[in-house]
């Protein structure tokens, strides 16, 4: 690379430092995690790898330094991985992270949060690890001890849900998204039940929201916890999907997949 403008830009990124605890500190080596420089340098360095894989007629996908190459058999995979490692080492002077690299069926690997189903005609699915991280984040946003109103929690949660849907709504397994929607609604019903606190208040809220006298009394007097009650018929009547949507709860299911 000989363009001085690009070189100055890269040097500026490398010497800018990182902000931590309100103070800017120097960088001894490497690039900041999550910074814009890493993808830029990866694309500059690995453009030659892309051209080499195209020359070999390989099917592959790459984003920054994350790359997947698809072949017909495990034996071919071992051969290609060894060959690519040699190419990167000898031609580009780069080392492959062997701990994160493997030869495996596509449904056992993930790429940018996605994987594939193990079917004759594979479909894009959300990687299990991404679903786990999503649920962890939702649990934080819907903690029953937050002290916020149900509408406020739904509004704050929906900001995250819309962003997540914008990325993962691209999957081809909408049943997973619908299942997550059900789980989220159940968490909000659990919050409402916890906020109503006492049996008398719970009975009054259920009756006010259209639940029959006997079912309201039975549910309000139940010894089960909020999570168990959140899946009850009474809560489904009192806090239906339409009500949760009316207070601003977004869905993770794209409109075309509903």
C-alpha positions as protocol buffer text, in pm:
chain_id: "A"
residue {
  index: 1
  type: UNK
  ca { x: 0 y: 0 z: 0 }
}
residue {
  index: 2
  type: UNK
  ca { x: 147 y: 337 z: -102 }
}
residue {
  index: 3
  type: UNK
  ca { x: -141 y: 586 z: -67 }
}
residue {
  index: 4
  type: UNK
  ca { x: -18 y: 829 z: 203 }
}
residue {
  index: 5
  type: UNK
  ca { x: -375 y: 933 z: 295 }
}
residue {
  index: 6
  type: UNK
  ca { x: -470 y: 576 z: 384 }
}
residue {
  index: 7
  type: UNK
  ca { x: -145 y: 526 z: 573 }
}
residue {
  index: 8
  type: UNK
  ca { x: -204 y: 843 z: 777 }
}
residue {
  index: 9
  type: UNK
  ca { x: -559 y: 730 z: 853 }
}
residue {
  index: 10
  type: UNK
  ca { x: -440 y: 390 z: 976 }
}
residue {
  index: 11
  type: UNK
  ca { x: -164 y: 547 z: 1185 }
}
residue {
  index: 12
  type: UNK
  ca { x: -419 y: 782 z: 1338 }
}
residue {
  index: 13
  type: UNK
  ca { x: -637 y: 488 z: 1440 }
}
residue {
  index: 14
  type: UNK
  ca { x: -341 y: 298 z: 1585 }
}
residue {
  index: 15
  type: UNK
  ca { x: -213 y: 589 z: 1794 }
}
residue {
  index: 16
  type: UNK
  ca { x: -549 y: 731 z: 1907 }
}
residue {
  index: 17
  type: UNK
  ca { x: -553 y: 528 z: 2229 }
}
residue {
  index: 18
  type: UNK
  ca { x: -856 y: 391 z: 2411 }
}
residue {
  index: 19
  type: UNK
  ca { x: -1101 y: 556 z: 2652 }
}
residue {
  index: 20
  type: UNK
  ca { x: -1135 y: 363 z: 2978 }
}
residue {
  index: 21
  type: UNK
  ca { x: -1273 y: 496 z: 3304 }
}
residue {
  index: 22
  type: UNK
  ca { x: -1293 y: 846 z: 3158 }
}
residue {
  index: 23
  type: UNK
  ca { x: -921 y: 849 z: 3073 }
}
residue {
  index: 24
  type: UNK
  ca { x: -748 y: 794 z: 2739 }
}
residue {
  index: 25
  type: UNK
  ca { x: -469 y: 537 z: 2754 }
}
residue {
  index: 26
  type: UNK
  ca { x: -212 y: 433 z: 2493 }
}
residue {
  index: 27
  type: UNK
  ca { x: -225 y: 112 z: 2289 }
}
residue {
  index: 28
  type: UNK
  ca { x: 85 y: -104 z: 2314 }
}
residue {
  index: 29
  type: UNK
  ca { x: -8 y: -346 z: 2037 }
}
residue {
  index: 30
  type: UNK
  ca { x: -301 y: -460 z: 1827 }
}
residue {
  index: 31
  type: UNK
  ca { x: -624 y: -269 z: 1765 }
}
residue {
  index: 32
  type: UNK
  ca { x: -906 y: -183 z: 2009 }
}
residue {
  index: 33
  type: UNK
  ca { x: -1176 y: -447 z: 2044 }
}
residue {
  index: 34
  type: UNK
  ca { x: -1486 y: -343 z: 1851 }
}
residue {
  index: 35
  type: UNK
  ca { x: -1313 y: -52 z: 1680 }
}
residue {
  index: 36
  type: UNK
  ca { x: -1355 y: 27 z: 1308 }
}
residue {
  index: 37
  type: UNK
  ca { x: -989 y: -33 z: 1230 }
}
residue {
  index: 38
  type: UNK
  ca { x: -991 y: -412 z: 1265 }
}
residue {
  index: 39
  type: UNK
  ca { x: -1243 y: -476 z: 983 }
}
residue {
  index: 40
  type: UNK
  ca { x: -1063 y: -221 z: 763 }
}
residue {
  index: 41
  type: UNK
  ca { x: -722 y: -383 z: 808 }
}
residue {
  index: 42
  type: UNK
  ca { x: -874 y: -730 z: 770 }
}
residue {
  index: 43
  type: UNK
  ca { x: -1025 y: -638 z: 435 }
}
residue {
  index: 44
  type: UNK
  ca { x: -701 y: -481 z: 318 }
}
residue {
  index: 45
  type: UNK
  ca { x: -490 y: -779 z: 423 }
}
residue {
  index: 46
  type: UNK
  ca { x: -730 y: -1057 z: 328 }
}
residue {
  index: 47
  type: UNK
  ca { x: -838 y: -929 z: -12 }
}
residue {
  index: 48
  type: UNK
  ca { x: -560 y: -1147 z: -151 }
}
residue {
  index: 49
  type: UNK
  ca { x: -704 y: -1448 z: 32 }
}
residue {
  index: 50
  type: UNK
  ca { x: -1046 y: -1381 z: -126 }
}
residue {
  index: 51
  type: UNK
  ca { x: -890 y: -1378 z: -471 }
}
residue {
  index: 52
  type: UNK
  ca { x: -699 y: -1699 z: -399 }
}
residue {
  index: 53
  type: UNK
  ca { x: -1014 y: -1880 z: -283 }
}
residue {
  index: 54
  type: UNK
  ca { x: -1201 y: -1756 z: -590 }
}
residue {
  index: 55
  type: UNK
  ca { x: -916 y: -1879 z: -809 }
}
residue {
  index: 56
  type: UNK
  ca { x: -956 y: -2224 z: -649 }
}
residue {
  index: 57
  type: UNK
  ca { x: -1336 y: -2211 z: -706 }
}
residue {
  index: 58
  type: UNK
  ca { x: -1410 y: -2250 z: -336 }
}
residue {
  index: 59
  type: UNK
  ca { x: -1744 y: -2150 z: -189 }
}
residue {
  index: 60
  type: UNK
  ca { x: -1671 y: -1924 z: 106 }
}
residue {
  index: 61
  type: UNK
  ca { x: -1794 y: -1629 z: 309 }
}
residue {
  index: 62
  type: UNK
  ca { x: -1577 y: -1381 z: 497 }
}
residue {
  index: 63
  type: UNK
  ca { x: -1643 y: -1086 z: 726 }
}
residue {
  index: 64
  type: UNK
  ca { x: -1330 y: -909 z: 851 }
}
residue {
  index: 65
  type: UNK
  ca { x: -1108 y: -1188 z: 985 }
}
residue {
  index: 66
  type: UNK
  ca { x: -1390 y: -1442 z: 1027 }
}
residue {
  index: 67
  type: UNK
  ca { x: -1408 y: -1681 z: 731 }
}
residue {
  index: 68
  type: UNK
  ca { x: -1594 y: -2003 z: 648 }
}
residue {
  index: 69
  type: UNK
  ca { x: -1507 y: -2223 z: 351 }
}
residue {
  index: 70
  type: UNK
  ca { x: -1755 y: -2489 z: 237 }
}
residue {
  index: 71
  type: UNK
  ca { x: -1642 y: -2818 z: 83 }
}
residue {
  index: 72
  type: UNK
  ca { x: -1800 y: -3159 z: 23 }
}
residue {
  index: 73
  type: UNK
  ca { x: -1629 y: -3374 z: 285 }
}
residue {
  index: 74
  type: UNK
  ca { x: -1432 y: -3366 z: 609 }
}
residue {
  index: 75
  type: UNK
  ca { x: -1126 y: -3497 z: 425 }
}
residue {
  index: 76
  type: UNK
  ca { x: -1147 y: -3210 z: 176 }
}
residue {
  index: 77
  type: UNK
  ca { x: -1195 y: -2970 z: 468 }
}
residue {
  index: 78
  type: UNK
  ca { x: -875 y: -3087 z: 638 }
}
residue {
  index: 79
  type: UNK
  ca { x: -684 y: -3051 z: 313 }
}
residue {
  index: 80
  type: UNK
  ca { x: -822 y: -2702 z: 239 }
}
residue {
  index: 81
  type: UNK
  ca { x: -764 y: -2575 z: 592 }
}
residue {
  index: 82
  type: UNK
  ca { x: -401 y: -2689 z: 586 }
}
residue {
  index: 83
  type: UNK
  ca { x: -353 y: -2529 z: 246 }
}
residue {
  index: 84
  type: UNK
  ca { x: -510 y: -2200 z: 354 }
}
residue {
  index: 85
  type: UNK
  ca { x: -297 y: -2191 z: 669 }
}
residue {
  index: 86
  type: UNK
  ca { x: 16 y: -2230 z: 455 }
}
residue {
  index: 87
  type: UNK
  ca { x: -102 y: -1956 z: 221 }
}
residue {
  index: 88
  type: UNK
  ca { x: -168 y: -1714 z: 506 }
}
residue {
  index: 89
  type: UNK
  ca { x: 160 y: -1795 z: 676 }
}
residue {
  index: 90
  type: UNK
  ca { x: 390 y: -1785 z: 373 }
}
residue {
  index: 91
  type: UNK
  ca { x: 221 y: -1525 z: 152 }
}
residue {
  index: 92
  type: UNK
  ca { x: 58 y: -1287 z: 401 }
}
residue {
  index: 93
  type: UNK
  ca { x: 268 y: -1360 z: 713 }
}
residue {
  index: 94
  type: UNK
  ca { x: -47 y: -1415 z: 919 }
}
residue {
  index: 95
  type: UNK
  ca { x: -120 y: -1681 z: 1180 }
}
residue {
  index: 96
  type: UNK
  ca { x: -450 y: -1870 z: 1201 }
}
residue {
  index: 97
  type: UNK
  ca { x: -614 y: -1892 z: 1544 }
}
residue {
  index: 98
  type: UNK
  ca { x: -623 y: -2271 z: 1572 }
}
residue {
  index: 99
  type: UNK
  ca { x: -840 y: -2260 z: 1887 }
}
residue {
  index: 100
  type: UNK
  ca { x: -1125 y: -2099 z: 1695 }
}
residue {
  index: 101
  type: UNK
  ca { x: -1072 y: -2290 z: 1371 }
}
residue {
  index: 102
  type: UNK
  ca { x: -1213 y: -2633 z: 1291 }
}
residue {
  index: 103
  type: UNK
  ca { x: -1333 y: -2866 z: 1020 }
}
residue {
  index: 104
  type: UNK
  ca { x: -1696 y: -2950 z: 1098 }
}
residue {
  index: 105
  type: UNK
  ca { x: -2043 y: -2974 z: 940 }
}
residue {
  index: 106
  type: UNK
  ca { x: -2204 y: -2629 z: 887 }
}
residue {
  index: 107
  type: UNK
  ca { x: -2479 y: -2699 z: 1145 }
}
residue {
  index: 108
  type: UNK
  ca { x: -2212 y: -2734 z: 1415 }
}
residue {
  index: 109
  type: UNK
  ca { x: -2043 y: -2404 z: 1339 }
}
residue {
  index: 110
  type: UNK
  ca { x: -2161 y: -2044 z: 1364 }
}
residue {
  index: 111
  type: UNK
  ca { x: -2080 y: -1738 z: 1158 }
}
residue {
  index: 112
  type: UNK
  ca { x: -2173 y: -1388 z: 1274 }
}
residue {
  index: 113
  type: UNK
  ca { x: -2439 y: -1533 z: 1504 }
}
residue {
  index: 114
  type: UNK
  ca { x: -2591 y: -1763 z: 1241 }
}
residue {
  index: 115
  type: UNK
  ca { x: -2569 y: -2133 z: 1168 }
}
residue {
  index: 116
  type: UNK
  ca { x: -2757 y: -2385 z: 952 }
}
residue {
  index: 117
  type: UNK
  ca { x: -3012 y: -2656 z: 1018 }
}
residue {
  index: 118
  type: UNK
  ca { x: -2906 y: -3017 z: 973 }
}
residue {
  index: 119
  type: UNK
  ca { x: -3144 y: -3095 z: 687 }
}
residue {
  index: 120
  type: UNK
  ca { x: -3121 y: -3211 z: 325 }
}
residue {
  index: 121
  type: UNK
  ca { x: -3193 y: -2851 z: 226 }
}
residue {
  index: 122
  type: UNK
  ca { x: -3023 y: -2646 z: 501 }
}
residue {
  index: 123
  type: UNK
  ca { x: -3188 y: -2332 z: 633 }
}
residue {
  index: 124
  type: UNK
  ca { x: -3029 y: -2036 z: 806 }
}
residue {
  index: 125
  type: UNK
  ca { x: -3089 y: -2047 z: 1179 }
}
residue {
  index: 126
  type: UNK
  ca { x: -2983 y: -1838 z: 1474 }
}
residue {
  index: 127
  type: UNK
  ca { x: -2683 y: -1996 z: 1643 }
}
residue {
  index: 128
  type: UNK
  ca { x: -2771 y: -2137 z: 1988 }
}
residue {
  index: 129
  type: UNK
  ca { x: -2507 y: -1916 z: 2150 }
}
residue {
  index: 130
  type: UNK
  ca { x: -2677 y: -1606 z: 2006 }
}
residue {
  index: 131
  type: UNK
  ca { x: -3013 y: -1714 z: 2149 }
}
residue {
  index: 132
  type: UNK
  ca { x: -2855 y: -1764 z: 2492 }
}
residue {
  index: 133
  type: UNK
  ca { x: -2701 y: -1414 z: 2482 }
}
residue {
  index: 134
  type: UNK
  ca { x: -3034 y: -1267 z: 2370 }
}
residue {
  index: 135
  type: UNK
  ca { x: -3217 y: -1425 z: 2662 }
}
residue {
  index: 136
  type: UNK
  ca { x: -2955 y: -1307 z: 2907 }
}
residue {
  index: 137
  type: UNK
  ca { x: -3003 y: -950 z: 2787 }
}
residue {
  index: 138
  type: UNK
  ca { x: -3382 y: -974 z: 2801 }
}
residue {
  index: 139
  type: UNK
  ca { x: -3363 y: -1107 z: 3157 }
}
residue {
  index: 140
  type: UNK
  ca { x: -3164 y: -800 z: 3260 }
}
residue {
  index: 141
  type: UNK
  ca { x: -3415 y: -567 z: 3095 }
}
residue {
  index: 142
  type: UNK
  ca { x: -3714 y: -746 z: 3251 }
}
residue {
  index: 143
  type: UNK
  ca { x: -3595 y: -798 z: 3607 }
}
residue {
  index: 144
  type: UNK
  ca { x: -3900 y: -810 z: 3833 }
}
residue {
  index: 145
  type: UNK
  ca { x: -3722 y: -598 z: 4095 }
}
residue {
  index: 146
  type: UNK
  ca { x: -3661 y: -296 z: 3868 }
}
residue {
  index: 147
  type: UNK
  ca { x: -3954 y: -96 z: 4006 }
}
residue {
  index: 148
  type: UNK
  ca { x: -4054 y: 37 z: 3663 }
}
residue {
  index: 149
  type: UNK
  ca { x: -4404 y: 24 z: 3519 }
}
residue {
  index: 150
  type: UNK
  ca { x: -4495 y: -248 z: 3272 }
}
residue {
  index: 151
  type: UNK
  ca { x: -4528 y: 10 z: 2993 }
}
residue {
  index: 152
  type: UNK
  ca { x: -4187 y: 158 z: 3067 }
}
residue {
  index: 153
  type: UNK
  ca { x: -4023 y: -185 z: 3069 }
}
residue {
  index: 154
  type: UNK
  ca { x: -4194 y: -274 z: 2740 }
}
residue {
  index: 155
  type: UNK
  ca { x: -4075 y: 49 z: 2581 }
}
residue {
  index: 156
  type: UNK
  ca { x: -3712 y: 7 z: 2688 }
}
residue {
  index: 157
  type: UNK
  ca { x: -3712 y: -362 z: 2599 }
}
residue {
  index: 158
  type: UNK
  ca { x: -3854 y: -291 z: 2253 }
}
residue {
  index: 159
  type: UNK
  ca { x: -3553 y: -80 z: 2157 }
}
residue {
  index: 160
  type: UNK
  ca { x: -3339 y: -390 z: 2199 }
}
residue {
  index: 161
  type: UNK
  ca { x: -3593 y: -620 z: 2033 }
}
residue {
  index: 162
  type: UNK
  ca { x: -3620 y: -405 z: 1720 }
}
residue {
  index: 163
  type: UNK
  ca { x: -3244 y: -395 z: 1674 }
}
residue {
  index: 164
  type: UNK
  ca { x: -3212 y: -768 z: 1732 }
}
residue {
  index: 165
  type: UNK
  ca { x: -3497 y: -837 z: 1489 }
}
residue {
  index: 166
  type: UNK
  ca { x: -3332 y: -618 z: 1227 }
}
residue {
  index: 167
  type: UNK
  ca { x: -3032 y: -849 z: 1233 }
}
residue {
  index: 168
  type: UNK
  ca { x: -3161 y: -1195 z: 1321 }
}
residue {
  index: 169
  type: UNK
  ca { x: -3500 y: -1163 z: 1151 }
}
residue {
  index: 170
  type: UNK
  ca { x: -3306 y: -1273 z: 843 }
}
residue {
  index: 171
  type: UNK
  ca { x: -3314 y: -1633 z: 970 }
}
residue {
  index: 172
  type: UNK
  ca { x: -3521 y: -1902 z: 797 }
}
residue {
  index: 173
  type: UNK
  ca { x: -3657 y: -2061 z: 1116 }
}
residue {
  index: 174
  type: UNK
  ca { x: -3944 y: -1829 z: 1219 }
}
residue {
  index: 175
  type: UNK
  ca { x: -4069 y: -2083 z: 1475 }
}
residue {
  index: 176
  type: UNK
  ca { x: -3767 y: -1992 z: 1691 }
}
residue {
  index: 177
  type: UNK
  ca { x: -3861 y: -1624 z: 1673 }
}
residue {
  index: 178
  type: UNK
  ca { x: -4224 y: -1698 z: 1761 }
}
residue {
  index: 179
  type: UNK
  ca { x: -4107 y: -1905 z: 2058 }
}
residue {
  index: 180
  type: UNK
  ca { x: -3894 y: -1613 z: 2179 }
}
residue {
  index: 181
  type: UNK
  ca { x: -4192 y: -1381 z: 2144 }
}
residue {
  index: 182
  type: UNK
  ca { x: -4400 y: -1612 z: 2364 }
}
residue {
  index: 183
  type: UNK
  ca { x: -4121 y: -1628 z: 2621 }
}
residue {
  index: 184
  type: UNK
  ca { x: -4090 y: -1247 z: 2631 }
}
residue {
  index: 185
  type: UNK
  ca { x: -4465 y: -1198 z: 2676 }
}
residue {
  index: 186
  type: UNK
  ca { x: -4462 y: -1450 z: 2957 }
}
residue {
  index: 187
  type: UNK
  ca { x: -4187 y: -1254 z: 3131 }
}
residue {
  index: 188
  type: UNK
  ca { x: -4393 y: -935 z: 3113 }
}
residue {
  index: 189
  type: UNK
  ca { x: -4700 y: -1112 z: 3253 }
}
residue {
  index: 190
  type: UNK
  ca { x: -4479 y: -1242 z: 3532 }
}
residue {
  index: 191
  type: UNK
  ca { x: -4370 y: -883 z: 3607 }
}
residue {
  index: 192
  type: UNK
  ca { x: -4731 y: -765 z: 3624 }
}
residue {
  index: 193
  type: UNK
  ca { x: -4824 y: -1045 z: 3862 }
}
residue {
  index: 194
  type: UNK
  ca { x: -4532 y: -958 z: 4085 }
}
residue {
  index: 195
  type: UNK
  ca { x: -4627 y: -590 z: 4085 }
}
residue {
  index: 196
  type: UNK
  ca { x: -4986 y: -664 z: 4187 }
}
residue {
  index: 197
  type: UNK
  ca { x: -4835 y: -820 z: 4502 }
}
residue {
  index: 198
  type: UNK
  ca { x: -5132 y: -915 z: 4723 }
}
residue {
  index: 199
  type: UNK
  ca { x: -5413 y: -1160 z: 4660 }
}
residue {
  index: 200
  type: UNK
  ca { x: -5685 y: -897 z: 4693 }
}
residue {
  index: 201
  type: UNK
  ca { x: -5513 y: -666 z: 4442 }
}
residue {
  index: 202
  type: UNK
  ca { x: -5453 y: -953 z: 4204 }
}
residue {
  index: 203
  type: UNK
  ca { x: -5817 y: -1059 z: 4221 }
}
residue {
  index: 204
  type: UNK
  ca { x: -5933 y: -703 z: 4155 }
}
residue {
  index: 205
  type: UNK
  ca { x: -5695 y: -661 z: 3859 }
}
residue {
  index: 206
  type: UNK
  ca { x: -5803 y: -990 z: 3704 }
}
residue {
  index: 207
  type: UNK
  ca { x: -6171 y: -905 z: 3739 }
}
residue {
  index: 208
  type: UNK
  ca { x: -6117 y: -554 z: 3601 }
}
residue {
  index: 209
  type: UNK
  ca { x: -5945 y: -705 z: 3299 }
}
residue {
  index: 210
  type: UNK
  ca { x: -6225 y: -944 z: 3210 }
}
residue {
  index: 211
  type: UNK
  ca { x: -6141 y: -1264 z: 3398 }
}
residue {
  index: 212
  type: UNK
  ca { x: -6439 y: -1454 z: 3538 }
}
residue {
  index: 213
  type: UNK
  ca { x: -6504 y: -1451 z: 3914 }
}
residue {
  index: 214
  type: UNK
  ca { x: -6417 y: -1814 z: 3984 }
}
residue {
  index: 215
  type: UNK
  ca { x: -6104 y: -1822 z: 3768 }
}
residue {
  index: 216
  type: UNK
  ca { x: -5987 y: -1490 z: 3913 }
}
residue {
  index: 217
  type: UNK
  ca { x: -6037 y: -1614 z: 4269 }
}
residue {
  index: 218
  type: UNK
  ca { x: -5862 y: -1944 z: 4198 }
}
residue {
  index: 219
  type: UNK
  ca { x: -5565 y: -1773 z: 4032 }
}
residue {
  index: 220
  type: UNK
  ca { x: -5532 y: -1493 z: 4291 }
}
residue {
  index: 221
  type: UNK
  ca { x: -5529 y: -1750 z: 4571 }
}
residue {
  index: 222
  type: UNK
  ca { x: -5274 y: -1977 z: 4406 }
}
residue {
  index: 223
  type: UNK
  ca { x: -4953 y: -2052 z: 4592 }
}
residue {
  index: 224
  type: UNK
  ca { x: -4756 y: -2080 z: 4266 }
}
residue {
  index: 225
  type: UNK
  ca { x: -4489 y: -1824 z: 4188 }
}
residue {
  index: 226
  type: UNK
  ca { x: -4506 y: -1546 z: 3925 }
}
residue {
  index: 227
  type: UNK
  ca { x: -4340 y: -1749 z: 3649 }
}
residue {
  index: 228
  type: UNK
  ca { x: -4584 y: -2038 z: 3685 }
}
residue {
  index: 229
  type: UNK
  ca { x: -4883 y: -1804 z: 3702 }
}
residue {
  index: 230
  type: UNK
  ca { x: -4762 y: -1609 z: 3397 }
}
residue {
  index: 231
  type: UNK
  ca { x: -4854 y: -1911 z: 3184 }
}
residue {
  index: 232
  type: UNK
  ca { x: -5205 y: -1943 z: 3329 }
}
residue {
  index: 233
  type: UNK
  ca { x: -5532 y: -1888 z: 3137 }
}
residue {
  index: 234
  type: UNK
  ca { x: -5621 y: -1599 z: 3367 }
}
residue {
  index: 235
  type: UNK
  ca { x: -5311 y: -1399 z: 3276 }
}
residue {
  index: 236
  type: UNK
  ca { x: -5364 y: -1472 z: 2908 }
}
residue {
  index: 237
  type: UNK
  ca { x: -5712 y: -1317 z: 2937 }
}
residue {
  index: 238
  type: UNK
  ca { x: -5607 y: -1026 z: 3157 }
}
residue {
  index: 239
  type: UNK
  ca { x: -5291 y: -939 z: 2960 }
}
residue {
  index: 240
  type: UNK
  ca { x: -5348 y: -1064 z: 2604 }
}
residue {
  index: 241
  type: UNK
  ca { x: -5096 y: -1021 z: 2324 }
}
residue {
  index: 242
  type: UNK
  ca { x: -5292 y: -724 z: 2190 }
}
residue {
  index: 243
  type: UNK
  ca { x: -5265 y: -542 z: 2522 }
}
residue {
  index: 244
  type: UNK
  ca { x: -4889 y: -596 z: 2542 }
}
residue {
  index: 245
  type: UNK
  ca { x: -4854 y: -465 z: 2186 }
}
residue {
  index: 246
  type: UNK
  ca { x: -5066 y: -162 z: 2278 }
}
residue {
  index: 247
  type: UNK
  ca { x: -4820 y: -58 z: 2551 }
}
residue {
  index: 248
  type: UNK
  ca { x: -4535 y: -69 z: 2302 }
}
residue {
  index: 249
  type: UNK
  ca { x: -4400 y: -424 z: 2314 }
}
residue {
  index: 250
  type: UNK
  ca { x: -4228 y: -503 z: 1983 }
}
residue {
  index: 251
  type: UNK
  ca { x: -4210 y: -847 z: 1826 }
}
residue {
  index: 252
  type: UNK
  ca { x: -3888 y: -1019 z: 1716 }
}
residue {
  index: 253
  type: UNK
  ca { x: -4084 y: -1180 z: 1430 }
}
residue {
  index: 254
  type: UNK
  ca { x: -4063 y: -979 z: 1105 }
}
residue {
  index: 255
  type: UNK
  ca { x: -4404 y: -885 z: 968 }
}
residue {
  index: 256
  type: UNK
  ca { x: -4363 y: -1109 z: 662 }
}
residue {
  index: 257
  type: UNK
  ca { x: -4289 y: -1414 z: 883 }
}
residue {
  index: 258
  type: UNK
  ca { x: -4581 y: -1377 z: 1123 }
}
